[in-house]
N, CA and C of each residue as an Amber inpcrd file, in Angstrom:
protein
   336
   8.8660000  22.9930000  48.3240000   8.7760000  24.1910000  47.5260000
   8.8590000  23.8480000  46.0280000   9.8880000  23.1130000  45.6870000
  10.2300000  22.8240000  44.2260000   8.5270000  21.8140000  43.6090000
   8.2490000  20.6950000  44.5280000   6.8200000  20.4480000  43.9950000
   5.6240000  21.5970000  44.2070000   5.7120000  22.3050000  44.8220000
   4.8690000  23.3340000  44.6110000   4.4710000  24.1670000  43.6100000
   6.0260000  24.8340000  43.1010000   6.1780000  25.3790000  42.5120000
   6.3060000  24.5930000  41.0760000   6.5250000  24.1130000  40.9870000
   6.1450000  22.6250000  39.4970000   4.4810000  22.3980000  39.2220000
   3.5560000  22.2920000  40.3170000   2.5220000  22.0200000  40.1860000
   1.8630000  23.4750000  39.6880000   2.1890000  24.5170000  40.3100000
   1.5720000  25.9240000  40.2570000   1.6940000  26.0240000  38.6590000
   2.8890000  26.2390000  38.3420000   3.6350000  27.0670000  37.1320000
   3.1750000  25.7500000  36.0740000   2.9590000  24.6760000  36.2250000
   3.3510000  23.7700000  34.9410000   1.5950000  23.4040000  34.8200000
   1.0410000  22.8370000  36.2920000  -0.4960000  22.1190000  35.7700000
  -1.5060000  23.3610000  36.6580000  -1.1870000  24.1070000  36.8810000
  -1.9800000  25.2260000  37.8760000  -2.6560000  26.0410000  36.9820000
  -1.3570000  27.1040000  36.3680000  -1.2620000  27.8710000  35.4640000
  -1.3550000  27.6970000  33.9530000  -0.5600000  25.9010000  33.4390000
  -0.7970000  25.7500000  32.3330000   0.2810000  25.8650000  31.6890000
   1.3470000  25.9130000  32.1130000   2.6300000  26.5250000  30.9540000
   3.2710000  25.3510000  30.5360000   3.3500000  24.8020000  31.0040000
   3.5530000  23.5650000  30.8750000   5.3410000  23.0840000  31.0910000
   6.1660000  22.7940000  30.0440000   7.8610000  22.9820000  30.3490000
   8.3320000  24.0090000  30.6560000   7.7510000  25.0660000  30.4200000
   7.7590000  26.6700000  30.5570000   8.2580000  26.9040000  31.9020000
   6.9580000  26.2770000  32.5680000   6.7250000  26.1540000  33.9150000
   7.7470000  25.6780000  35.0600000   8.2500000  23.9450000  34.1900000
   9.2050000  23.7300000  35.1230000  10.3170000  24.2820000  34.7740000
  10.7070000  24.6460000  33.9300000  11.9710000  25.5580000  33.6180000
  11.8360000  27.1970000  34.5450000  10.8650000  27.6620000  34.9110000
  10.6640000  28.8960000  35.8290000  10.7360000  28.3630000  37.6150000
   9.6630000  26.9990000  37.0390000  10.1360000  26.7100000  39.1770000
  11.3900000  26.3500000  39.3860000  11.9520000  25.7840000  38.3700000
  13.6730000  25.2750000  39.0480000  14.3060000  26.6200000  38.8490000
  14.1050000  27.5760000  38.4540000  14.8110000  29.0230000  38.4410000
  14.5100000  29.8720000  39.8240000  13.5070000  29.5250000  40.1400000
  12.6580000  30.3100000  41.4770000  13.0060000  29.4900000  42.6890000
  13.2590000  28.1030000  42.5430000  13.5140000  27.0710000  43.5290000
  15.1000000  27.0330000  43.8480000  16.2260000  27.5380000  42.7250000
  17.2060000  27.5390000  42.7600000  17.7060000  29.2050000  43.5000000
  17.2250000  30.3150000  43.2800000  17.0290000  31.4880000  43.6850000
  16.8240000  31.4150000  45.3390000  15.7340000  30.8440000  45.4430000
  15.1680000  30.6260000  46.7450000  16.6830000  29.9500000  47.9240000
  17.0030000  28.9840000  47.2010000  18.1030000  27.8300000  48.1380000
  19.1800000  29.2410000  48.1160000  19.7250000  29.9000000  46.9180000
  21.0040000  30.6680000  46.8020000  20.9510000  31.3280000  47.9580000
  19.8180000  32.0350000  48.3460000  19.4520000  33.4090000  49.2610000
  19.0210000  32.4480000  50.2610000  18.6960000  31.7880000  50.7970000
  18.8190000  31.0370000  52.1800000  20.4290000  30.4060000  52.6620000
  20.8680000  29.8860000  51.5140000  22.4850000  29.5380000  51.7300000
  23.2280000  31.0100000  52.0280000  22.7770000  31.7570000  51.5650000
  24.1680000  33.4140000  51.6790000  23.3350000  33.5350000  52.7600000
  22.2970000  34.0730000  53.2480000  21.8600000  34.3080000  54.6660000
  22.4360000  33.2510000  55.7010000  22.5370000  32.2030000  55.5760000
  23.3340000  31.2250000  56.6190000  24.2240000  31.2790000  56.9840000
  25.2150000  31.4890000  55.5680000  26.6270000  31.3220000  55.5810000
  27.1280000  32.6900000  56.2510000  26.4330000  34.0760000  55.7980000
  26.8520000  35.4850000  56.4430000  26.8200000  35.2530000  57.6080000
  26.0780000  34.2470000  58.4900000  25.8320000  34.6240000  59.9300000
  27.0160000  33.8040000  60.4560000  27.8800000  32.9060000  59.5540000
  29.6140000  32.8360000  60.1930000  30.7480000  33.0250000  59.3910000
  30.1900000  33.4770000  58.5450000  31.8440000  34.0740000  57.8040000
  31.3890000  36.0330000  58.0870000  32.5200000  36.6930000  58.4930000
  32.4710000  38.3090000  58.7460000  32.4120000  38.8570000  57.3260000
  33.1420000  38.6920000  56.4360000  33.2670000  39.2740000  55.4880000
  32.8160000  38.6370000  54.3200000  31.6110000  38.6320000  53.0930000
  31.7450000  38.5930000  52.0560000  31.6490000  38.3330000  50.6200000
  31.9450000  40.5670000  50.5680000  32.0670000  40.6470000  49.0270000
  30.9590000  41.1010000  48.5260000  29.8050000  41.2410000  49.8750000
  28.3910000  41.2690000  49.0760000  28.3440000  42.1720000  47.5580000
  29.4450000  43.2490000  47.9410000  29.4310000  44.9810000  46.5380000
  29.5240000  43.8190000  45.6490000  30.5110000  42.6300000  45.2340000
  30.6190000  42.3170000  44.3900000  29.6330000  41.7190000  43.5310000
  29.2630000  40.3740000  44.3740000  28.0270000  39.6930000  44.4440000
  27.4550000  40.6170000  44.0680000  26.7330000  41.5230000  43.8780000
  25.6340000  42.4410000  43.8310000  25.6920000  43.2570000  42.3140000
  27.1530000  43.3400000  42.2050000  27.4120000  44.0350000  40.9240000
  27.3570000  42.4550000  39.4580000  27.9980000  41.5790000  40.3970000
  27.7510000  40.4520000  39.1080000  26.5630000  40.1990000  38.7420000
  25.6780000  40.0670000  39.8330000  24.2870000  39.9570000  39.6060000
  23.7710000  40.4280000  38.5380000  24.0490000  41.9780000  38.6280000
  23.2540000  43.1270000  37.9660000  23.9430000  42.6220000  36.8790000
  25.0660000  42.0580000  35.7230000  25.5010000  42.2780000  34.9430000
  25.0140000  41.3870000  34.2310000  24.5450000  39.4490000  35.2040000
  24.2800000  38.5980000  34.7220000  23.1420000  38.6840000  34.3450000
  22.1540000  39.2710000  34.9480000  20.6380000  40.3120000  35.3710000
  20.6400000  40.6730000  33.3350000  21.6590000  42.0360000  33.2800000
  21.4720000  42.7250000  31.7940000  22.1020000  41.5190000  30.7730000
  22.8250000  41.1520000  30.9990000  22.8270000  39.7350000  29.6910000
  22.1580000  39.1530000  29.4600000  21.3680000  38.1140000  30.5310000
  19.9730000  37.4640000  30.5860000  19.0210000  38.5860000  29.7600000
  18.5560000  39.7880000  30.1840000  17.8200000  40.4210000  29.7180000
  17.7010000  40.6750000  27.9460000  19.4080000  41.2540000  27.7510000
  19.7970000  41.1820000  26.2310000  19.3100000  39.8800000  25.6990000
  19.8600000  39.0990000  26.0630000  19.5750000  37.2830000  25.4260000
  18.4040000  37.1610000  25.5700000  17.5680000  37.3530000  26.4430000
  16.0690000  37.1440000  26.5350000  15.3250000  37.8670000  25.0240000
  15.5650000  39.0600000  24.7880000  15.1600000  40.0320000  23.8190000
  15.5940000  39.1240000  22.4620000  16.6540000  38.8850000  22.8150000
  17.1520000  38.3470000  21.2130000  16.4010000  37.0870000  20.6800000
  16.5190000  36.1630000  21.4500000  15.6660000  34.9610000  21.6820000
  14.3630000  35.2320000  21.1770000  13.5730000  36.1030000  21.8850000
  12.2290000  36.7280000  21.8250000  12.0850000  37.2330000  20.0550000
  12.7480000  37.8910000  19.3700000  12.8970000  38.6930000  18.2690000
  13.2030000  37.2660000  17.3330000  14.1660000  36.8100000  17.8860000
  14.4710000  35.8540000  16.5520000  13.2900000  34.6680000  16.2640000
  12.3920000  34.4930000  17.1440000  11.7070000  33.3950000  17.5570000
   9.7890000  33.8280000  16.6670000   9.8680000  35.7290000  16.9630000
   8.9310000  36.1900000  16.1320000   9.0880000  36.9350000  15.1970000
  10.0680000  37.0200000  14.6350000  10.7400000  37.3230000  13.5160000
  10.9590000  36.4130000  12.1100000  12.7440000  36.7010000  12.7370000
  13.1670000  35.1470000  12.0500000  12.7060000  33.9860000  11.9890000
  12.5490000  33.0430000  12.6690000  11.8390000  32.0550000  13.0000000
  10.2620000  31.8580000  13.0810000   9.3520000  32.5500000  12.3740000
   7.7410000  32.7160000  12.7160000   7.8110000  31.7380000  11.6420000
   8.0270000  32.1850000  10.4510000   7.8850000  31.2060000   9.3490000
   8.5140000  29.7070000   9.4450000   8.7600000  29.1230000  10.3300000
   9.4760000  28.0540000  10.7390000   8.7130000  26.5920000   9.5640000
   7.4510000  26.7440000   9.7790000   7.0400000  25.5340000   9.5220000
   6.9880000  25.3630000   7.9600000   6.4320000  26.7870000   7.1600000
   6.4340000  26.2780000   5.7400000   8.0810000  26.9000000   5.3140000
   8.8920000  27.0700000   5.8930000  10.1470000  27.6300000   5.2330000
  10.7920000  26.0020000   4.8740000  11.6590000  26.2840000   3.7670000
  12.6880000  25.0770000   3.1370000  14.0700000  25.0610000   4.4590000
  14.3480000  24.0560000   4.1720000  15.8990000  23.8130000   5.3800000
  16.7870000  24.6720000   5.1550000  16.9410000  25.3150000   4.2170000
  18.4070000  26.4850000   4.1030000  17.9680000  27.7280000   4.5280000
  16.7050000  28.0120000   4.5700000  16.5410000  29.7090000   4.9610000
  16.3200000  29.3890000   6.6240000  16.2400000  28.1800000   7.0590000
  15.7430000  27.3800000   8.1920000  16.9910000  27.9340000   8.9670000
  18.3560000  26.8310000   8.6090000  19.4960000  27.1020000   8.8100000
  20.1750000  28.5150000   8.7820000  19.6910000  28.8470000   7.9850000
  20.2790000  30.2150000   8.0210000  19.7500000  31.4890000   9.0910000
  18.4630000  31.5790000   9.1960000  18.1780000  32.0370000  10.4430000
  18.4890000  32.2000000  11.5420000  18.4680000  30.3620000  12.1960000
  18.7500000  30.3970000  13.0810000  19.9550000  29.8780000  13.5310000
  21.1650000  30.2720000  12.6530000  22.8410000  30.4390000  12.8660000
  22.6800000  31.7520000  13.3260000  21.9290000  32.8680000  12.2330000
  21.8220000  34.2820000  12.4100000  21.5330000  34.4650000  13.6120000
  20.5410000  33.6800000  14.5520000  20.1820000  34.0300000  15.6120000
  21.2370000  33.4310000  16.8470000  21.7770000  32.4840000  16.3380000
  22.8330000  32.2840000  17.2620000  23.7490000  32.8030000  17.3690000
  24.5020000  33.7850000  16.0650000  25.4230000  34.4110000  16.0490000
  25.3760000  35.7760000  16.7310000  24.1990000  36.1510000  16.4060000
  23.8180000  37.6140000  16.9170000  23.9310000  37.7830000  18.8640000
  23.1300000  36.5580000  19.2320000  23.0460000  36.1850000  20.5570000
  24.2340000  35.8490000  21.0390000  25.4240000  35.0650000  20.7770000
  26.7300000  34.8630000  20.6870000  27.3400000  36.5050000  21.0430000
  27.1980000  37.2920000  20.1980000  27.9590000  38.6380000  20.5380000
  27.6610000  39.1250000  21.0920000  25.9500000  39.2160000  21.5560000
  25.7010000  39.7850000  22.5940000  26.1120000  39.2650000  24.1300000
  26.5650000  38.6410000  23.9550000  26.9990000  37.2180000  25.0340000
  28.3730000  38.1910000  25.1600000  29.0910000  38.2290000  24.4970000
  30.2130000  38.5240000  24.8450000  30.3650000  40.0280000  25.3250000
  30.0540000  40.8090000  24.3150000  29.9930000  41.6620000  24.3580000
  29.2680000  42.6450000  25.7540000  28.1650000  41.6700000  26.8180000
  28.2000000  41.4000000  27.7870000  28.6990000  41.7110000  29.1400000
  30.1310000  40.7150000  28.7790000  31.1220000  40.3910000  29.3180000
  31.8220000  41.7460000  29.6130000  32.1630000  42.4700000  28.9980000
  32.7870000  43.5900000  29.1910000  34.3840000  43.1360000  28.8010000
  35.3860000  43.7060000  29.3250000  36.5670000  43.4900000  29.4880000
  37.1810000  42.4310000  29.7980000  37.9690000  41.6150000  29.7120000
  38.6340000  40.6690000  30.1050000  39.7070000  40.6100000  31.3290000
  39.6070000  40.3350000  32.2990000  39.3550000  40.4820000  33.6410000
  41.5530000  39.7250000  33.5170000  42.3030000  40.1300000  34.0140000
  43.7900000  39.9010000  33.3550000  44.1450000  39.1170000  35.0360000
C-alpha cells in the first residue's frame, strides 16, 4: 500500500514531496483503523466516545494550522525571494507565533 500510494501521489500525479508526505498520512491512517478494528475484536471496552471526540479536535487544529500555514505562505511569505533577511525573519516568526497560539489555544483547557 505505502509503495502504491508513493508512486500514485508523488510520480503518478506529480506532487512530488507533497505526495510522499500525503501517502505516509493515508498509509499511517489506513494501519491506525485496521489496528483498532483488530484490537476491538478482543478487548470489550474501548473509549471509542473519546477516541472520536480527540479526533475531531485534532481534525479542527490541523484545519486552523493548515489555514494559517496556507495565509502566511500567500501572504506573508509570497514576497520571499526579492525581500531583505529582516522583513524575511520577521514574517515568518509572525507566522510562527500566530500558528503557536493557535496551537494552543486549540488545546482548550488544561486537563488537571
Amino acid at each position: 500500500m505505502n509503495l502504491f500510494f508513493n508512486w500514485l501521489f508523488t510520480f503518478r500525479l506529480g506532487w512530488g514531496h507533497r505526495g510522499l508526505a500525503l501517502s505516509t498520512g493515508c498509509v499511517a491512517v489506513t494501519n491506525f483503523l485496521l489496528l483498532y478494528a483488530l484490537m476491538r475484536r478482543h478487548v470489550s471496552h474501548m473509549h471509542t466516545g473519546l477516541l472520536v471526540t480527540m479526533l475531531a479536535k485534532v481534525l479542527l487544529a490541523g484545519l486552523a494550522l493548515g489555514a494559517i500555514c496556507w495565509a502566511g505562505e500567500h501572504w506573508l511569505l509570497g514576497q520571499w525571494q526579492v525581500q531583505a533577511t529582516a522583513p524575511k525573519a520577521f514574517e515568518l516568526l509572525a507566522t510562527i507565533a500566530v500558528a503557536a497560539a493557535a496551537f494552543f489555544a486549540s488545546r482548550g483547557p488544561a486537563a488537571h
